[in-house]
Amino acid sequence: MRVEVDRWKALRAVQQTASAVLVSAQVLGTQSAPWDGTLLVSPGLDQAVLYAFQNDGEVGGVNMHMRGLERTFEYMVRSDREGDLGVMTGASLMDDGIELFAAESTDAHLLTFSRVTA
C-alpha cells in the first residue's frame, strides 16, 4: 500500500495540471475496447503519464500512439513494473507508438514520460 501511495504522491502535480488525451479507441455504447489508454500531458512540468488497462484477456498486446508531446524533445520512459524503458523522442512515441503487453500480475500499466532535452 505504501508503494502505491508514494507513486500517487509523485504523480500528484502532473494530475493537477495535466490535460487528458484518449490514446485508445473510443468506446461506443456499452462495449469496451480490448485496451483503454488515457494520457495525462502536463506541458508546464514537461511530463506525461499513461494509464493503460487491458479489458480483453484474448488480446495480448496493443500499440498506443501518444499525443500532445513535443516532437523534437526526448523523453525518459519509465514503467511502474519494468523500470526505465529508455529514452525516446516525442516524434517516435507519437508516430510509432509504444507496445504494451499483458502482465501476469495486473491488467494495468502506468508509464511516465519525463522530458530529458531542452
PDB file of C-alpha atoms in Angstrom:
ATOM      1  CA  MET A   1       0.000   0.000   0.000  1.00  0.00           C
ATOM      2  CA  ARG A   2       2.844   2.374   0.841  1.00  0.00           C
ATOM      3  CA  VAL A   3       4.388   1.953  -2.626  1.00  0.00           C
ATOM      4  CA  GLU A   4       1.090   2.883  -4.289  1.00  0.00           C
ATOM      5  CA  VAL A   5       0.603   5.934  -2.047  1.00  0.00           C
ATOM      6  CA  ASP A   6       4.164   7.091  -2.790  1.00  0.00           C
ATOM      7  CA  ARG A   7       3.512   6.632  -6.525  1.00  0.00           C
ATOM      8  CA  TRP A   8       0.342   8.708  -6.303  1.00  0.00           C
ATOM      9  CA  LYS A   9       2.179  11.468  -4.418  1.00  0.00           C
ATOM     10  CA  ALA A  10       4.910  11.551  -7.078  1.00  0.00           C
ATOM     11  CA  LEU A  11       2.286  11.988  -9.830  1.00  0.00           C
ATOM     12  CA  ARG A  12       0.019  14.417  -7.972  1.00  0.00           C
ATOM     13  CA  ALA A  13       1.497  17.570  -9.563  1.00  0.00           C
ATOM     14  CA  VAL A  14       1.067  16.137 -13.061  1.00  0.00           C
ATOM     15  CA  GLN A  15      -2.523  15.142 -12.348  1.00  0.00           C
ATOM     16  CA  GLN A  16      -3.357  18.641 -11.082  1.00  0.00           C
ATOM     17  CA  THR A  17      -2.046  20.479 -14.159  1.00  0.00           C
ATOM     18  CA  ALA A  18      -2.495  17.975 -16.990  1.00  0.00           C
ATOM     19  CA  SER A  19      -4.892  17.687 -19.864  1.00  0.00           C
ATOM     20  CA  ALA A  20      -6.296  14.208 -20.521  1.00  0.00           C
ATOM     21  CA  VAL A  21      -5.944  12.740 -24.016  1.00  0.00           C
ATOM     22  CA  LEU A  22      -7.512   9.474 -25.161  1.00  0.00           C
ATOM     23  CA  VAL A  23      -4.873   7.267 -26.861  1.00  0.00           C
ATOM     24  CA  SER A  24      -7.034   4.190 -27.428  1.00  0.00           C
ATOM     25  CA  ALA A  25     -10.143   3.564 -29.472  1.00  0.00           C
ATOM     26  CA  GLN A  26     -13.236   5.468 -28.412  1.00  0.00           C
ATOM     27  CA  VAL A  27     -15.702   3.276 -26.529  1.00  0.00           C
ATOM     28  CA  LEU A  28     -19.065   3.085 -28.272  1.00  0.00           C
ATOM     29  CA  GLY A  29     -22.127   2.251 -26.218  1.00  0.00           C
ATOM     30  CA  THR A  30     -21.618  -0.434 -23.605  1.00  0.00           C
ATOM     31  CA  GLN A  31     -18.940  -2.376 -25.482  1.00  0.00           C
ATOM     32  CA  SER A  32     -15.398  -1.649 -24.306  1.00  0.00           C
ATOM     33  CA  ALA A  33     -12.268  -1.818 -26.417  1.00  0.00           C
ATOM     34  CA  PRO A  34      -9.661  -4.562 -25.781  1.00  0.00           C
ATOM     35  CA  TRP A  35      -7.399  -1.898 -24.241  1.00  0.00           C
ATOM     36  CA  ASP A  36      -8.114   1.564 -22.851  1.00  0.00           C
ATOM     37  CA  GLY A  37      -5.475   4.265 -22.618  1.00  0.00           C
ATOM     38  CA  THR A  38      -5.563   7.794 -21.251  1.00  0.00           C
ATOM     39  CA  LEU A  39      -2.535  10.070 -21.395  1.00  0.00           C
ATOM     40  CA  LEU A  40      -2.218  12.996 -18.983  1.00  0.00           C
ATOM     41  CA  VAL A  41       0.024  15.662 -20.529  1.00  0.00           C
ATOM     42  CA  SER A  42       1.406  18.461 -18.367  1.00  0.00           C
ATOM     43  CA  PRO A  43       3.374  20.924 -20.528  1.00  0.00           C
ATOM     44  CA  GLY A  44       4.386  23.089 -17.581  1.00  0.00           C
ATOM     45  CA  LEU A  45       6.078  20.149 -15.890  1.00  0.00           C
ATOM     46  CA  ASP A  46       7.465  18.550 -19.082  1.00  0.00           C
ATOM     47  CA  GLN A  47       5.859  15.287 -18.050  1.00  0.00           C
ATOM     48  CA  ALA A  48       3.143  12.925 -19.167  1.00  0.00           C
ATOM     49  CA  VAL A  49       1.583   9.838 -17.610  1.00  0.00           C
ATOM     50  CA  LEU A  50      -0.103   6.982 -19.463  1.00  0.00           C
ATOM     51  CA  TYR A  51      -2.747   4.902 -17.732  1.00  0.00           C
ATOM     52  CA  ALA A  52      -3.480   1.792 -19.823  1.00  0.00           C
ATOM     53  CA  PHE A  53      -5.863  -1.036 -18.981  1.00  0.00           C
ATOM     54  CA  GLN A  54      -6.401  -4.395 -20.644  1.00  0.00           C
ATOM     55  CA  ASN A  55     -10.114  -5.215 -20.891  1.00  0.00           C
ATOM     56  CA  ASP A  56      -9.948  -8.355 -23.059  1.00  0.00           C
ATOM     57  CA  GLY A  57      -7.643 -11.186 -21.992  1.00  0.00           C
ATOM     58  CA  GLU A  58      -7.737 -12.622 -25.515  1.00  0.00           C
ATOM     59  CA  VAL A  59      -5.913  -9.571 -26.907  1.00  0.00           C
ATOM     60  CA  GLY A  60      -2.363  -9.909 -25.575  1.00  0.00           C
ATOM     61  CA  GLY A  61      -0.894  -6.589 -26.620  1.00  0.00           C
ATOM     62  CA  VAL A  62      -1.533  -3.190 -28.104  1.00  0.00           C
ATOM     63  CA  ASN A  63       0.395  -0.361 -29.712  1.00  0.00           C
ATOM     64  CA  MET A  64      -0.614   3.024 -28.315  1.00  0.00           C
ATOM     65  CA  HIS A  65       0.349   6.259 -30.043  1.00  0.00           C
ATOM     66  CA  MET A  66       0.930   9.138 -27.655  1.00  0.00           C
ATOM     67  CA  ARG A  67      -0.494  12.597 -28.350  1.00  0.00           C
ATOM     68  CA  GLY A  68       0.367  16.086 -27.173  1.00  0.00           C
ATOM     69  CA  LEU A  69       4.108  15.531 -26.662  1.00  0.00           C
ATOM     70  CA  GLU A  70       6.743  17.819 -28.174  1.00  0.00           C
ATOM     71  CA  ARG A  71       8.022  16.101 -31.330  1.00  0.00           C
ATOM     72  CA  THR A  72      11.639  17.286 -31.037  1.00  0.00           C
ATOM     73  CA  PHE A  73      12.057  16.552 -27.334  1.00  0.00           C
ATOM     74  CA  GLU A  74      13.429  13.337 -25.884  1.00  0.00           C
ATOM     75  CA  TYR A  75      11.569  11.630 -23.046  1.00  0.00           C
ATOM     76  CA  MET A  76      12.716   9.063 -20.489  1.00  0.00           C
ATOM     77  CA  VAL A  77      10.035   6.381 -20.476  1.00  0.00           C
ATOM     78  CA  ARG A  78       9.527   4.547 -17.182  1.00  0.00           C
ATOM     79  CA  SER A  79       7.170   1.663 -16.449  1.00  0.00           C
ATOM     80  CA  ASP A  80       5.739   1.123 -12.980  1.00  0.00           C
ATOM     81  CA  ARG A  81       6.721  -2.568 -13.202  1.00  0.00           C
ATOM     82  CA  GLU A  82       9.626  -2.747 -15.661  1.00  0.00           C
ATOM     83  CA  GLY A  83      11.546   0.359 -14.616  1.00  0.00           C
ATOM     84  CA  ASP A  84      13.324   2.504 -17.227  1.00  0.00           C
ATOM     85  CA  LEU A  85      12.400   1.587 -20.808  1.00  0.00           C
ATOM     86  CA  GLY A  86      14.809   4.073 -22.351  1.00  0.00           C
ATOM     87  CA  VAL A  87      14.855   7.471 -23.986  1.00  0.00           C
ATOM     88  CA  MET A  88      12.521   8.055 -26.950  1.00  0.00           C
ATOM     89  CA  THR A  89      11.673  11.109 -28.998  1.00  0.00           C
ATOM     90  CA  GLY A  90       8.248  12.666 -28.883  1.00  0.00           C
ATOM     91  CA  ALA A  91       8.006  12.047 -32.634  1.00  0.00           C
ATOM     92  CA  SER A  92       8.690   8.331 -32.194  1.00  0.00           C
ATOM     93  CA  LEU A  93       6.209   7.991 -29.339  1.00  0.00           C
ATOM     94  CA  MET A  94       3.506   9.711 -31.382  1.00  0.00           C
ATOM     95  CA  ASP A  95       4.233   8.248 -34.836  1.00  0.00           C
ATOM     96  CA  ASP A  96       5.410   4.719 -33.983  1.00  0.00           C
ATOM     97  CA  GLY A  97       3.710   4.355 -30.610  1.00  0.00           C
ATOM     98  CA  ILE A  98       4.729   2.125 -27.744  1.00  0.00           C
ATOM     99  CA  GLU A  99       3.940  -1.577 -27.389  1.00  0.00           C
ATOM    100  CA  LEU A 100       2.179  -2.739 -24.243  1.00  0.00           C
ATOM    101  CA  PHE A 101       1.711  -6.380 -23.352  1.00  0.00           C
ATOM    102  CA  ALA A 102      -0.477  -8.206 -20.886  1.00  0.00           C
ATOM    103  CA  ALA A 103       1.059  -8.554 -17.450  1.00  0.00           C
ATOM    104  CA  GLU A 104       0.616 -11.610 -15.271  1.00  0.00           C
ATOM    105  CA  SER A 105       0.035  -9.707 -12.056  1.00  0.00           C
ATOM    106  CA  THR A 106      -2.297  -6.963 -13.269  1.00  0.00           C
ATOM    107  CA  ASP A 107      -4.216  -5.774 -16.311  1.00  0.00           C
ATOM    108  CA  ALA A 108      -2.982  -2.201 -15.876  1.00  0.00           C
ATOM    109  CA  HIS A 109       0.098  -0.267 -16.938  1.00  0.00           C
ATOM    110  CA  LEU A 110       1.375   3.071 -15.710  1.00  0.00           C
ATOM    111  CA  LEU A 111       4.069   4.729 -17.808  1.00  0.00           C
ATOM    112  CA  THR A 112       5.666   8.095 -17.171  1.00  0.00           C
ATOM    113  CA  PHE A 113       7.319  10.242 -19.825  1.00  0.00           C
ATOM    114  CA  SER A 114       9.786  12.830 -18.487  1.00  0.00           C
ATOM    115  CA  ARG A 115      11.470  15.313 -20.805  1.00  0.00           C
ATOM    116  CA  VAL A 116      15.277  14.974 -20.823  1.00  0.00           C
ATOM    117  CA  THR A 117      16.236  17.505 -23.544  1.00  0.00           C
ATOM    118  CA  ALA A 118      15.670  21.201 -23.940  1.00  0.00           C
TER     119      ALA A 118
END
